[in-house]
Amino acid sequence: MGIFSIFKGKKQQPEGAETAPESRLRGEPSRLILDGDAERARQREIARATAAKIDAIESAMADDIFNTPEPAWGSGPRRRPGAPSRPDDDGDTLPMLELATTELLADDGGLDSPVHAQTAPIIEEIAIMFANDQMAVAEQMLIESLRDVGRTDRTVWWMLFDLYQVMGRQDDFDNVAIDYASQFETSPPTWAPPPAAGAEDAAFAGVTPTEVFAGVLDAQVAPRLERLLGLADDNQVLRLEFGRITDVTPEGCQLMLNTLNTLRKRERELIVAGAAELAELVRSTIAIGDRDASEAPWMLLLALLQLLNREKDFEETAMDYCVTFEVSPPSFETPQHVATTNTITAPTRTECFMLPSVVNSGANALFDAIDAYAAQAPTLLIDCSRLARVDYGAASAMLNRLRPIAAEKKIEFRDMNHLVAALFKLLSYSEVARMFPHKY
């Protein structure tokens, strides 16, 4: 029976004892025998149906236990149910992702995030191979893991997706995405590689100006967009957060479109979070064939689809735009210097510390910059949206530098790829920071 077999709620009857049939008239022995047989048959059918229901519930609970939603590797020590919040929990950061029912019912001394016992060593070994730049070995191990642990644990799939994105192998990514969608009966993940930046851009690390847009995107957004363009004069990399926008107007769409075009012409690198959510919001305001409506929402939608590198959606929307306004459809251009994230991560604070694409051993200058950021930031928000790989030695050294900071301030790693998240989990980063891998 599985999980429910530990509950011994039903008393065992002595061997050979039979369940008494329903009360009948005493003067009908032959009918009693027949009815008793029929009753036992009916009870067996009920028992089978009940067992099937319990098995289904156990299966769902097992999936809940062993496939906890992201962060896939947990984000810190477990808190006792009903325990008060940490003294430094000022509510300025986002709440943790929804806990599974089984995690709420787990013992206090349990692990941060339940995983298959046989899966964790495999994931740890793969994470070490990747950290040591053994890409081919990591790929082979991940592919082999799909056949067994990948049947129930999605982590190895997510790690393989991230590996292919780091390596720039979109065809392999798409092939695995189809298998993933079939295996778990979900929509396939979309290709969203890191920006194709030059060596100088890839090595960039430091505080990144972040603009968080919230509420209605209307004409009132003009001063904020002007400030953003001013920041672009002195910063090569900017982060835009669209996930908190709740509504749009044609005037706001036009202003945002103009700003995105200006940043693209200046060749500024953009880290865009919530672009997919904003695209769906804008799409909900347009209607095919409504020629009297403004073109601005259409053009902003096309710009967002281009940022997301969703060429097929772009082409279909462009044809709808062409039919509506009887104009030539715009052409798709592969986005340059743009990275999009699948999660909405920014708090109201406007500065994060961005890690470079690769952190190798001997990164003392990077660690010094993190120390300087920590000196003026109430909470450390480490942006990993461009981070592809961290060398094992560098990861250990960074952990040692973060320990004294964690004694005084909260630390959060956001938009991590799952290969780096697995390495950090192995090294016990959860003792000093909360980790938020991106979603698939």
XYZ file of C-alpha atoms in Angstrom:
440
model
C 0.000 0.000 0.000
C 2.998 2.293 0.518
C 2.699 5.532 2.482
C -0.612 4.683 4.132
C 0.600 1.247 5.246
C 2.069 2.873 8.354
C -1.395 3.719 9.616
C -2.847 0.614 11.306
C -6.364 1.875 11.797
C -8.151 -1.415 11.095
C -8.032 -4.224 13.633
C -6.913 -7.594 12.379
C -9.465 -10.389 12.724
C -8.421 -13.880 13.828
C -7.453 -16.192 11.039
C -10.415 -18.045 9.668
C -12.955 -15.570 10.974
C -15.481 -14.339 8.439
C -17.245 -11.038 8.297
C -20.825 -11.428 9.435
C -23.343 -10.740 6.691
C -26.056 -8.175 7.012
C -28.955 -9.109 9.310
C -31.492 -11.340 7.597
C -34.601 -13.193 8.649
C -33.561 -16.155 10.790
C -35.710 -18.597 8.940
C -33.906 -18.391 5.559
C -30.537 -20.278 5.810
C -30.139 -20.974 2.100
C -30.711 -17.359 1.205
C -28.282 -16.347 3.960
C -25.489 -18.324 2.344
C -26.181 -16.879 -1.084
C -26.449 -13.349 0.230
C -23.247 -13.817 2.224
C -21.317 -14.796 -0.898
C -22.735 -11.868 -2.829
C -21.925 -9.510 0.017
C -18.333 -10.709 0.223
C -17.929 -10.236 -3.520
C -19.319 -6.720 -3.238
C -16.989 -5.922 -0.351
C -14.002 -7.194 -2.352
C -14.917 -4.851 -5.195
C -15.199 -1.953 -2.777
C -11.825 -2.877 -1.260
C -10.190 -2.962 -4.703
C -11.637 0.444 -5.579
C -10.486 1.877 -2.247
C -6.988 0.463 -2.738
C -6.825 2.000 -6.198
C -7.798 5.399 -4.794
C -5.184 5.141 -2.043
C -2.525 4.165 -4.588
C -3.432 7.229 -6.653
C -3.182 9.473 -3.585
C 0.162 7.912 -2.653
C 1.463 8.477 -6.167
C 0.481 12.141 -6.011
C 2.081 12.518 -2.570
C 5.249 10.792 -3.738
C 5.443 13.149 -6.704
C 4.921 16.032 -4.265
C 7.717 14.777 -2.022
C 10.280 14.010 -4.700
C 9.539 16.763 -7.201
C 9.366 19.859 -5.019
C 8.783 23.088 -7.022
C 11.649 25.484 -7.498
C 13.954 26.494 -5.967
C 14.899 22.926 -6.870
C 17.584 22.676 -4.200
C 16.032 24.631 -1.366
C 16.845 28.127 -0.231
C 17.850 27.960 3.374
C 17.241 26.151 6.653
C 13.748 24.879 7.342
C 11.644 26.915 9.758
C 9.483 25.220 12.362
C 5.772 25.461 11.625
C 4.414 28.467 13.445
C 7.876 29.774 14.300
C 8.338 33.547 14.177
C 10.126 35.172 11.270
C 13.807 35.950 11.454
C 14.533 39.290 13.113
C 16.066 40.659 9.920
C 13.125 39.565 7.771
C 11.843 43.007 6.902
C 9.595 41.807 4.101
C 11.564 43.710 1.474
C 12.389 40.593 -0.493
C 9.983 38.353 -2.305
C 8.288 35.511 -0.402
C 9.549 32.007 -0.848
C 7.956 29.907 -3.540
C 4.846 27.976 -2.501
C 5.684 25.019 -0.281
C 4.389 21.602 -1.203
C 1.915 19.980 1.163
C 4.368 17.244 2.075
C 7.023 19.802 2.974
C 4.639 21.476 5.380
C 4.021 18.092 7.006
C 7.665 17.048 7.115
C 9.663 16.610 10.306
C 11.567 19.612 11.580
C 14.901 17.910 11.129
C 14.379 17.133 7.461
C 16.416 18.295 4.492
C 15.945 21.700 2.874
C 14.297 20.147 -0.146
C 13.437 16.448 -0.459
C 15.105 14.651 -3.351
C 15.479 11.096 -4.494
C 18.195 9.409 -2.494
C 19.683 7.926 -5.654
C 19.461 11.208 -7.545
C 21.494 13.554 -5.357
C 24.914 11.869 -5.898
C 24.356 11.882 -9.654
C 23.452 15.560 -9.665
C 26.419 16.437 -7.463
C 28.859 14.598 -9.714
C 27.437 16.265 -12.811
C 27.660 19.678 -11.129
C 31.344 19.098 -10.333
C 32.114 17.987 -13.899
C 30.442 21.102 -15.280
C 32.194 23.391 -12.777
C 35.523 21.943 -13.922
C 34.605 22.711 -17.553
C 34.070 19.039 -18.453
C 31.126 19.863 -20.715
C 31.120 16.656 -22.770
C 31.268 14.453 -19.682
C 28.478 16.411 -18.007
C 26.330 16.121 -21.127
C 26.789 12.369 -21.394
C 25.955 11.860 -17.727
C 22.835 13.996 -18.009
C 21.597 12.153 -21.098
C 22.088 8.799 -19.370
C 20.287 10.117 -16.267
C 17.190 10.937 -18.296
C 16.540 7.239 -18.829
C 16.217 6.399 -15.133
C 16.061 9.217 -12.584
C 14.717 11.550 -15.260
C 11.492 9.565 -15.318
C 10.403 11.206 -12.068
C 12.920 13.947 -11.250
C 12.910 16.990 -13.522
C 16.164 18.419 -12.160
C 18.358 16.496 -14.599
C 16.225 17.782 -17.478
C 16.591 21.378 -16.306
C 20.350 20.941 -15.968
C 20.577 19.582 -19.519
C 18.525 22.508 -20.845
C 20.909 24.936 -19.154
C 23.938 23.066 -20.463
C 22.721 23.335 -24.055
C 21.965 27.026 -23.614
C 25.444 27.661 -22.224
C 26.923 25.757 -25.169
C 24.661 27.515 -27.699
C 23.175 24.272 -29.055
C 19.600 25.236 -29.828
C 18.767 22.221 -32.009
C 19.694 19.802 -29.214
C 17.768 21.969 -26.756
C 14.640 21.830 -28.914
C 14.884 18.058 -29.347
C 15.121 17.468 -25.601
C 12.323 19.998 -25.001
C 9.960 17.853 -27.088
C 10.843 14.761 -25.056
C 10.404 16.734 -21.828
C 6.961 17.946 -22.855
C 5.920 14.401 -23.715
C 7.340 12.910 -20.520
C 5.673 15.349 -18.125
C 2.672 16.381 -20.253
C 3.550 20.071 -20.145
C 4.486 22.774 -22.615
C 8.102 22.616 -23.829
C 10.543 25.225 -22.509
C 11.649 27.973 -24.867
C 15.175 28.736 -25.954
C 16.532 31.792 -24.105
C 20.338 31.803 -24.265
C 22.579 34.355 -22.548
C 23.336 37.464 -24.637
C 25.992 37.117 -27.301
C 28.320 39.636 -25.736
C 31.948 40.364 -26.444
C 34.782 39.512 -24.095
C 34.537 42.875 -22.328
C 30.793 42.569 -21.744
C 31.076 38.943 -20.625
C 33.631 39.958 -17.995
C 31.414 42.721 -16.592
C 30.484 42.379 -12.953
C 29.143 44.897 -10.528
C 26.121 46.852 -9.463
C 23.559 46.960 -12.257
C 21.003 49.762 -12.431
C 17.564 48.169 -12.318
C 14.296 49.853 -13.236
C 11.152 48.227 -11.848
C 7.916 49.102 -13.642
C 4.680 48.562 -11.750
C 1.008 49.385 -11.999
C -0.380 50.900 -15.197
C 1.988 51.582 -18.074
C 0.632 54.909 -19.246
C 1.820 58.457 -19.989
C 2.917 58.843 -16.349
C 5.864 56.532 -17.027
C 7.686 59.229 -19.066
C 9.899 60.571 -16.205
C 11.005 57.072 -15.260
C 11.935 56.257 -18.858
C 13.909 59.493 -19.118
C 15.822 58.524 -15.975
C 16.494 55.099 -17.493
C 17.966 56.682 -20.616
C 20.113 58.858 -18.374
C 21.451 55.768 -16.638
C 22.262 54.308 -20.043
C 24.705 57.173 -20.619
C 27.000 55.842 -17.880
C 26.165 52.131 -17.794
C 26.583 49.484 -20.466
C 24.278 46.979 -18.766
C 20.749 47.712 -17.547
C 18.089 45.531 -15.957
C 14.378 46.045 -16.660
C 11.617 44.467 -14.580
C 8.191 44.273 -16.270
C 6.513 41.643 -14.120
C 4.621 44.079 -11.893
C 2.840 45.916 -14.687
C -0.899 45.318 -14.351
C -2.308 47.243 -17.327
C -1.194 49.229 -20.382
C -2.438 52.153 -22.431
C -1.528 53.093 -26.017
C 0.392 56.140 -24.731
C 2.432 54.041 -22.324
C 3.117 51.429 -25.006
C 4.438 54.107 -27.360
C 6.758 55.566 -24.714
C 8.128 52.145 -23.782
C 8.585 51.235 -27.451
C 10.568 54.418 -28.089
C 12.803 53.732 -25.090
C 13.528 50.139 -26.123
C 14.398 51.281 -29.649
C 16.752 53.929 -28.272
C 18.535 51.448 -26.022
C 18.866 49.028 -28.919
C 20.436 51.706 -31.125
C 22.879 52.556 -28.356
C 23.773 48.839 -28.155
C 23.184 48.673 -24.436
C 22.985 45.213 -22.949
C 19.586 44.538 -21.405
C 18.577 42.017 -18.770
C 14.799 41.833 -19.089
C 12.588 40.078 -16.549
C 8.864 39.635 -17.030
C 8.922 40.316 -20.770
C 6.705 37.297 -21.479
C 4.147 38.442 -18.914
C 4.085 41.953 -20.362
C 3.730 40.564 -23.892
C 0.631 38.583 -22.873
C -0.786 41.635 -21.138
C -0.303 43.788 -24.240
C -1.748 41.049 -26.449
C -4.932 41.058 -24.370
C -5.548 44.712 -25.324
C -5.410 44.318 -29.105
C -7.999 42.997 -31.540
C -7.375 41.738 -35.064
C -9.226 43.872 -37.598
C -9.695 46.903 -35.322
C -8.201 49.450 -37.692
C -9.252 52.424 -35.546
C -7.121 51.316 -32.605
C -3.588 52.602 -31.984
C -0.693 50.743 -33.551
C 1.493 51.288 -30.476
C 0.397 48.153 -28.546
C 0.964 46.054 -31.675
C 4.460 47.437 -32.171
C 5.384 47.017 -28.501
C 4.147 43.411 -28.613
C 6.322 42.734 -31.650
C 9.309 44.346 -29.920
C 8.815 42.170 -26.844
C 8.515 38.999 -28.923
C 11.758 39.946 -30.613
C 13.460 40.470 -27.240
C 12.215 37.006 -26.248
C 13.609 35.560 -29.493
C 10.223 33.998 -30.291
C 10.424 34.162 -34.056
C 7.371 32.024 -34.810
C 5.112 34.064 -32.509
C 6.581 37.224 -33.999
C 5.768 36.177 -37.548
C 2.203 35.170 -36.688
C 1.594 38.443 -34.843
C 3.188 40.401 -37.678
C 0.741 38.858 -40.153
C -2.187 39.783 -37.886
C -0.808 43.319 -37.708
C -0.481 43.384 -41.498
C -4.104 42.263 -41.957
C -5.411 44.768 -39.419
C -3.667 47.880 -40.727
C -3.069 46.826 -44.350
C 0.670 47.471 -44.196
C 3.734 45.394 -44.897
C 4.628 43.157 -41.940
C 7.849 44.015 -40.063
C 10.707 41.550 -40.310
C 12.197 39.614 -37.423
C 15.727 40.435 -36.272
C 17.639 38.190 -33.891
C 18.081 40.103 -30.624
C 21.573 41.242 -29.732
C 22.866 42.129 -26.266
C 19.676 40.933 -24.593
C 19.025 38.305 -21.940
C 15.556 37.475 -20.723
C 14.624 35.734 -17.499
C 11.640 33.485 -16.902
C 11.074 34.646 -13.352
C 9.985 37.916 -11.853
C 12.633 38.565 -9.262
C 13.214 42.210 -8.477
C 12.071 43.707 -5.213
C 11.330 47.405 -4.996
C 15.013 48.107 -4.556
C 16.688 49.293 -7.734
C 20.195 47.809 -7.573
C 21.488 44.267 -7.861
C 25.016 42.918 -8.145
C 25.496 41.145 -11.448
C 27.945 38.273 -11.713
C 29.941 37.772 -14.922
C 29.294 34.898 -17.288
C 32.157 32.824 -15.842
C 33.752 32.984 -12.385
C 37.155 31.304 -12.307
C 39.666 30.802 -9.525
C 41.582 33.880 -8.477
C 38.542 36.156 -8.658
C 39.621 38.267 -5.688
C 38.733 41.503 -7.477
C 35.187 40.231 -7.944
C 34.921 39.269 -4.281
C 36.226 42.691 -3.248
C 33.523 44.302 -5.380
C 30.889 42.152 -3.651
C 32.258 43.284 -0.276
C 31.959 46.913 -1.372
C 28.377 46.318 -2.525
C 27.557 44.625 0.771
C 28.816 47.637 2.696
C 26.067 49.860 1.292
C 23.246 47.392 0.529
C 20.819 46.337 3.286
C 20.301 43.022 1.474
C 22.627 41.430 -1.070
C 20.791 40.609 -4.293
C 23.139 38.673 -6.551
C 21.937 38.657 -10.164
C 22.932 35.387 -11.865
C 20.960 35.893 -15.083
C 24.169 36.048 -17.150
C 26.130 33.583 -15.040
C 26.933 30.414 -16.978
C 29.550 28.635 -14.865
C 31.453 28.939 -11.590
C 34.739 27.107 -11.117
C 34.703 24.737 -8.143
C 37.582 26.492 -6.398
C 36.050 29.908 -7.030
C 32.714 28.740 -5.625
C 34.429 27.579 -2.421
C 36.359 30.837 -2.105
C 33.231 32.959 -2.645
C 31.377 30.980 0.015
C 34.100 31.777 2.542
C 33.878 35.478 1.672
C 30.103 35.469 2.097
C 29.970 33.795 5.513
C 30.829 36.890 7.581
C 28.405 38.969 5.494
C 25.611 36.442 6.049
C 25.987 36.863 9.801
C 24.687 40.420 9.447
C 22.669 40.601 6.216
C 20.458 38.492 4.000
C 21.912 37.209 0.732
C 19.926 36.036 -2.283
C 21.115 34.480 -5.544
C 18.509 35.037 -8.255
C 17.945 33.636 -11.745
C 20.540 30.898 -11.307
C 20.934 28.167 -13.863
C 20.371 24.706 -12.408
C 23.955 23.528 -12.913
C 25.307 26.335 -10.750
C 22.468 25.861 -8.248
C 23.401 22.178 -7.868
C 27.055 23.076 -7.209
C 26.105 25.712 -4.641
C 23.799 23.248 -2.912
C 26.614 20.721 -2.746
C 28.891 23.312 -1.126
C 26.211 24.248 1.461
C 25.475 27.724 0.146
C 22.019 27.302 1.669
C 23.654 27.993 5.041
C 24.380 31.596 4.044
C 21.967 32.480 1.219
C 18.627 31.800 -0.386
C 18.869 30.460 -3.938
C 16.321 30.972 -6.676
C 16.976 28.975 -9.875
C 15.081 30.125 -12.931
C 11.970 28.264 -14.016
C 11.271 25.994 -16.947
